[in-house]
CSV table of C-alpha atoms in Angstrom, one decimal:
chain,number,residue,atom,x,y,z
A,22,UNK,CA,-7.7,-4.4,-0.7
A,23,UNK,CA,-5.0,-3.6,-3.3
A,24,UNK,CA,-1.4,-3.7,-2.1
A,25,UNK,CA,0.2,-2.3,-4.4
A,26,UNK,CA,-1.5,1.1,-6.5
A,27,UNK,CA,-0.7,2.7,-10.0
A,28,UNK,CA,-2.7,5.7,-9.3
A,29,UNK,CA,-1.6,7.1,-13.3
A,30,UNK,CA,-3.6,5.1,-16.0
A,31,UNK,CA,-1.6,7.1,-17.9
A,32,UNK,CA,1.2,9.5,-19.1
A,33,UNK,CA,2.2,11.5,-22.3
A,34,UNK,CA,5.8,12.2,-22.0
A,35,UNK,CA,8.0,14.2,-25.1
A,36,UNK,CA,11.0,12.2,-26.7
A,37,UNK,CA,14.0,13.3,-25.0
A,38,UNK,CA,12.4,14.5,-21.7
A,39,UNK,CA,12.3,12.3,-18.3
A,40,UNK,CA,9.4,10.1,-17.9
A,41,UNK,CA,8.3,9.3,-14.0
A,42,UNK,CA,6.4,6.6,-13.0
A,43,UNK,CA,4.7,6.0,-9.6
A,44,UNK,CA,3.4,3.0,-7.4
A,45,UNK,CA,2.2,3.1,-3.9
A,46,UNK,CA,2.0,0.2,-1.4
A,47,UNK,CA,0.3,-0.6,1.9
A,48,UNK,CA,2.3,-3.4,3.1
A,49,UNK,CA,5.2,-3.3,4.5
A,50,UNK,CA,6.6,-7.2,4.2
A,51,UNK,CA,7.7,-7.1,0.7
A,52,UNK,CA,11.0,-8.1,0.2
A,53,UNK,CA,12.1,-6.7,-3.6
A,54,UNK,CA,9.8,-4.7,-5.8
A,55,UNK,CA,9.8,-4.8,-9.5
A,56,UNK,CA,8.7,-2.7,-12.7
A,57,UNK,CA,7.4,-4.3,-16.1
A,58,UNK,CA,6.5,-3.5,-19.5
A,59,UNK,CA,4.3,-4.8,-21.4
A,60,UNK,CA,3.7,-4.4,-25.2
A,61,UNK,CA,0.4,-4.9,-26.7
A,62,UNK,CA,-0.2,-8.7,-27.8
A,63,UNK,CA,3.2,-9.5,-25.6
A,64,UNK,CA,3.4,-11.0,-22.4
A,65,UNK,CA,4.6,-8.3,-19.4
A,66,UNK,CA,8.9,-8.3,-19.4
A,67,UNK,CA,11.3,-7.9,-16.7
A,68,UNK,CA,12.7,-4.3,-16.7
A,69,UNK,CA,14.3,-3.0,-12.9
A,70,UNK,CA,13.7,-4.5,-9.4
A,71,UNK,CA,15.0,-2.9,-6.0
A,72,UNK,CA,15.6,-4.8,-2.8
A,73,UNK,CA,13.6,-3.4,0.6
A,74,UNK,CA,16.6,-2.6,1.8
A,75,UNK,CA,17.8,-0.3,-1.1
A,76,UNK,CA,16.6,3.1,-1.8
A,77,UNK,CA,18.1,3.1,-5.7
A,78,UNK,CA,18.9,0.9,-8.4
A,79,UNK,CA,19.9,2.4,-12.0
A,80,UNK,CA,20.5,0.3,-15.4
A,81,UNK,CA,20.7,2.6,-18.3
A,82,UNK,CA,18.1,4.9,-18.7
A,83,UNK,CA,15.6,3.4,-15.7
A,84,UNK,CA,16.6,4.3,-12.0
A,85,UNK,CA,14.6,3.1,-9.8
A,86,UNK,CA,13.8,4.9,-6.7
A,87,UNK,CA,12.2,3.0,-3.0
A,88,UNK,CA,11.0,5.9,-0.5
A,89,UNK,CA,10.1,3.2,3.0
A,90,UNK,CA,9.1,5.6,4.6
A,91,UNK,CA,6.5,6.9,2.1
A,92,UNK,CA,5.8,3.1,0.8
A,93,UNK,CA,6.6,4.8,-2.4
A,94,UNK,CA,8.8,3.7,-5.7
A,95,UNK,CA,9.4,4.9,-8.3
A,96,UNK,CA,10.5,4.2,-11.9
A,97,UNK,CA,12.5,7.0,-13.5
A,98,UNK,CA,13.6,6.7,-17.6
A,99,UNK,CA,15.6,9.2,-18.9
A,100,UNK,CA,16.0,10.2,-21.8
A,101,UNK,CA,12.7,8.8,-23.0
A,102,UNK,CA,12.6,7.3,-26.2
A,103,UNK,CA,9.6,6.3,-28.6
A,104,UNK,CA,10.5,2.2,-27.8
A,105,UNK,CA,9.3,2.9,-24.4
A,106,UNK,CA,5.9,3.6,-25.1
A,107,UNK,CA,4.2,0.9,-23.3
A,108,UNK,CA,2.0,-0.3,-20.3
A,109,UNK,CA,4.4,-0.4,-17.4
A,110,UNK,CA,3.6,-2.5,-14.2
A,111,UNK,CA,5.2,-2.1,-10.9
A,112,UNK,CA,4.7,-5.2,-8.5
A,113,UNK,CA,6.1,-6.5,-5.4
A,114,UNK,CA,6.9,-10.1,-4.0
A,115,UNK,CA,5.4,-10.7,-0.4
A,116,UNK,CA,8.3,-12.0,2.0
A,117,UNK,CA,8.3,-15.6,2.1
A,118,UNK,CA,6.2,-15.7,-0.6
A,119,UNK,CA,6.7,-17.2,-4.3
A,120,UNK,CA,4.3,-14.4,-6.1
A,121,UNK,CA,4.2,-10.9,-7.2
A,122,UNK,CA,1.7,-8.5,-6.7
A,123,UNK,CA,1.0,-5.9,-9.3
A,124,UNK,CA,-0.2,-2.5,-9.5
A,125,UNK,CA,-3.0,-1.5,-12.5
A,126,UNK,CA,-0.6,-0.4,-15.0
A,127,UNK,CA,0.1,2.7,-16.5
A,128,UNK,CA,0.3,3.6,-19.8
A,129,UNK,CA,3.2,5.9,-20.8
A,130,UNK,CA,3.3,7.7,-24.6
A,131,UNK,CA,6.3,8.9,-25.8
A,132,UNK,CA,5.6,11.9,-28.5
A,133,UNK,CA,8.0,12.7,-30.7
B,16,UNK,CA,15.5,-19.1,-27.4
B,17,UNK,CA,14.3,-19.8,-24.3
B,18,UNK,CA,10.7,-19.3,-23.7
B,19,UNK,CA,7.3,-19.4,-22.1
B,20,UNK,CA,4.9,-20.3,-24.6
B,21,UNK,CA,1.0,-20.2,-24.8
B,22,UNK,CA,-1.3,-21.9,-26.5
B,23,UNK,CA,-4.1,-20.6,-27.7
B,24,UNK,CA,-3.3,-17.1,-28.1
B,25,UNK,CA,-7.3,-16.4,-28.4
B,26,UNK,CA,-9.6,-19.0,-27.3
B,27,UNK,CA,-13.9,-18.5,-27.6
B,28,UNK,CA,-15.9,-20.8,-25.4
B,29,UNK,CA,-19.5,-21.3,-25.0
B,30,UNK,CA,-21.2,-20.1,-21.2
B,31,UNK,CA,-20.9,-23.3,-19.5
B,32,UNK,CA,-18.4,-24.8,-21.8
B,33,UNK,CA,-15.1,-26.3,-20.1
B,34,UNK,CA,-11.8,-25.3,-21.7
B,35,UNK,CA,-8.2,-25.1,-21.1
B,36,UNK,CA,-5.4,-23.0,-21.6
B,37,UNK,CA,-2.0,-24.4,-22.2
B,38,UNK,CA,1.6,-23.0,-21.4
B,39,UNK,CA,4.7,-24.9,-22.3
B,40,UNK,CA,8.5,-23.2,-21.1
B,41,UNK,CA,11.9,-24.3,-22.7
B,42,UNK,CA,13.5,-22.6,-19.7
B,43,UNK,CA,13.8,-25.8,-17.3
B,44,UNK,CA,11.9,-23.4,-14.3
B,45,UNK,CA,11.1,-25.2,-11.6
B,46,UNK,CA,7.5,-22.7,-11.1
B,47,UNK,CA,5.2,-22.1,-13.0
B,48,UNK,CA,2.1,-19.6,-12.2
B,49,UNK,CA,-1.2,-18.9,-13.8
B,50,UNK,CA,-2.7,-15.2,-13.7
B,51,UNK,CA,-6.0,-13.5,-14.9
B,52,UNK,CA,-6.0,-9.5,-16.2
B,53,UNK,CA,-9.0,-8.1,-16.9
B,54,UNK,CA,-9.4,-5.0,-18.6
B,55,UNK,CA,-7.2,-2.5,-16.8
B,56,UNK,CA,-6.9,-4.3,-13.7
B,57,UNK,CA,-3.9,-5.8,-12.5
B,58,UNK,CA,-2.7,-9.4,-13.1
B,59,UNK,CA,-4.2,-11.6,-10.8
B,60,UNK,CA,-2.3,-14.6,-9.1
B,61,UNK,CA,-5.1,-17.8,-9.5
B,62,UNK,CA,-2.3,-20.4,-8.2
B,63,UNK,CA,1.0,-21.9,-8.9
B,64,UNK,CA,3.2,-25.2,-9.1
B,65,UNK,CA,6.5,-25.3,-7.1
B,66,UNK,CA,7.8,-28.4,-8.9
B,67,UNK,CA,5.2,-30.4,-8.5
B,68,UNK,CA,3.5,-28.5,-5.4
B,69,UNK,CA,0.2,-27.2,-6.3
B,70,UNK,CA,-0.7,-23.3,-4.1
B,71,UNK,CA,-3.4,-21.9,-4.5
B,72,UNK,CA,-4.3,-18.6,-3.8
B,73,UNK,CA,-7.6,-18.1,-1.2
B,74,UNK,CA,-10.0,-15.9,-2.9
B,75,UNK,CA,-9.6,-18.2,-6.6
B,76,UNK,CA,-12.9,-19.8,-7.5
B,77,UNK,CA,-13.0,-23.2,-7.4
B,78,UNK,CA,-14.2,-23.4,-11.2
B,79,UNK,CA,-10.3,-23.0,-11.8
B,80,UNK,CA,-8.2,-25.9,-12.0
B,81,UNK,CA,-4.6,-26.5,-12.9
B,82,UNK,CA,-2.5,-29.4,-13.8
B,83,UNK,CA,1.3,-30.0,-14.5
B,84,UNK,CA,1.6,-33.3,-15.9
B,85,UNK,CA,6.1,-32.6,-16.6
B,86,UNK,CA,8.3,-29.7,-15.7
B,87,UNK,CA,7.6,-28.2,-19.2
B,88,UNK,CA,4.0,-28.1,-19.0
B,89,UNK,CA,1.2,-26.5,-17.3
B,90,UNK,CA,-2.5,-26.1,-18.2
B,91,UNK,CA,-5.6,-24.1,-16.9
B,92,UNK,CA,-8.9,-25.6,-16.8
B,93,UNK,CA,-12.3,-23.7,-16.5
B,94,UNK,CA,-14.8,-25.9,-15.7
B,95,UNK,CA,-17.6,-23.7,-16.3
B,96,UNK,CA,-16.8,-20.5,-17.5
B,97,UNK,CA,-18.8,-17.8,-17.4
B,98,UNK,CA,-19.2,-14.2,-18.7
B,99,UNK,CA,-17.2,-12.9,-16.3
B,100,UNK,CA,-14.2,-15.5,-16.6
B,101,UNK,CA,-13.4,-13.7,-20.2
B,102,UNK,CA,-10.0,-11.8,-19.5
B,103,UNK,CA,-6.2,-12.6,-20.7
B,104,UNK,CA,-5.0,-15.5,-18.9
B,105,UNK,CA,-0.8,-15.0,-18.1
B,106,UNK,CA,1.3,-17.9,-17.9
B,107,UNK,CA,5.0,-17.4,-16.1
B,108,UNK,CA,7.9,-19.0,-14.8
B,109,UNK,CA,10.4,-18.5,-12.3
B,110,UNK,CA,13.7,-20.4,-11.0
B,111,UNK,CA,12.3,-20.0,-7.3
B,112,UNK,CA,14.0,-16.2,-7.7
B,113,UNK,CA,11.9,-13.1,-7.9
B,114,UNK,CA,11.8,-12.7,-11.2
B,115,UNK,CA,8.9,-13.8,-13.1
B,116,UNK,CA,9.2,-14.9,-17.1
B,117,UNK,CA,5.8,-14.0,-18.6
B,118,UNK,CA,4.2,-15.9,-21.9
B,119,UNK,CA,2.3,-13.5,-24.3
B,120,UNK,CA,-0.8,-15.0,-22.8
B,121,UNK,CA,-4.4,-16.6,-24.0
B,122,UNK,CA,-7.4,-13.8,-24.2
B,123,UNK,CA,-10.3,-15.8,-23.7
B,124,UNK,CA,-13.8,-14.4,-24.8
B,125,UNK,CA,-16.9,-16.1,-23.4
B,126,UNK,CA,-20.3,-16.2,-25.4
């Protein structure tokens, strides 16, 4: 049973616009959640987290948003920008727990 | 720079064929965790090393094995792979924070 769902594979976005990425999750014990990027050939690199008990975080261009209630996040990157064409990976660290849990990935294109 | 390095970045093996995967870290992280990604799918937790503490997760097979001989290093050993074992293998560290430091990880075909 997967935890934590990327329901996107992927996303074409135009430079400039707002890109909006989305992650489900079934359990309720995680104590921060956390998006990724990855780059082909590169290994996945830090890009946001959110405690549980937040509903926002921002840091630049990426807000990212934690609905509770709907066991929803999500990552929001505004303006986008060709660079941020990548695989992006939300995940989630069990309480207690030393480990992440990842979604599938999406893949978001930036078009110029 | 500080770093989580692996080594190889592609690795062949035979059906059958043991092999390990290496990952070495400059960043003086005191865990060190080994995932699989196949195609699409999300990484994988197999186990990890809190200092010296070895976890591993319940559902990884018991043809993967993992030793950390220092803090620097950590290696993943496949005693028998098979074609279903070919994925990228992810090496990370953490400081016992939530934040994971990922390597650019080992894609290892098997034949």
């Amino acid at each position: 049973d997967q935890q934590v769902k990327q329901n996107s594979p992927s996303l074409s976005v135009q430079e400039g616009r707002i890109s909006i990425l989305n992650c489900d999750y079934t359990n309720s014990m995680f104590d921060y959640f956390l998006w990724y990027k990855k780059y082909p050939a590169e290994g996945p690199t830090f890009l946001i987290s959110i405690s549980s008990i937040k509903d926002k975080n921002e840091d630049g261009r990426f807000t990212v948003f934690l609905n509770k209630s709907a066991k929803h996040l999500s990552l929001h990157i505004v303006p986008s920008q060709p660079g941020d064409s990548a695989v992006y990976f939300c995940a989630a660290t069990p309480q207690g727990a030393q480990k992440l849990v990842f979604g599938q990935g999406t893949r978001l294109t930036i078009n110029p | 720079d500080a770093m989580v390095i692996q080594n190889p970045r592609y690795q062949v093996t035979q059906f059958g064929k043991p092999v390990t995967l290496s990952c070495s870290q400059t960043l003086n992280h005191n865990v060190m965790y080994w995932y699989q990604q196949k195609s699409s799918q999300a990484p994988k937790l197999l186990f990890h090393y809190y200092d010296k503490d070895f976890n591993n997760e319940a559902d990884t097979p018991d043809n993967f094995q993992s030793r950390r001989p220092n803090t620097s290093f950590c290696f993943l050993d496949i005693r028998s792979p098979g074609l279903g074992d070919a994925a990228m293998y992810l090496c990370a560290t953490s400081s016992g924070t939530y934040e994971q430091y990922f390597g650019p990880g080992t894609r290892l075909t098997v034949t």
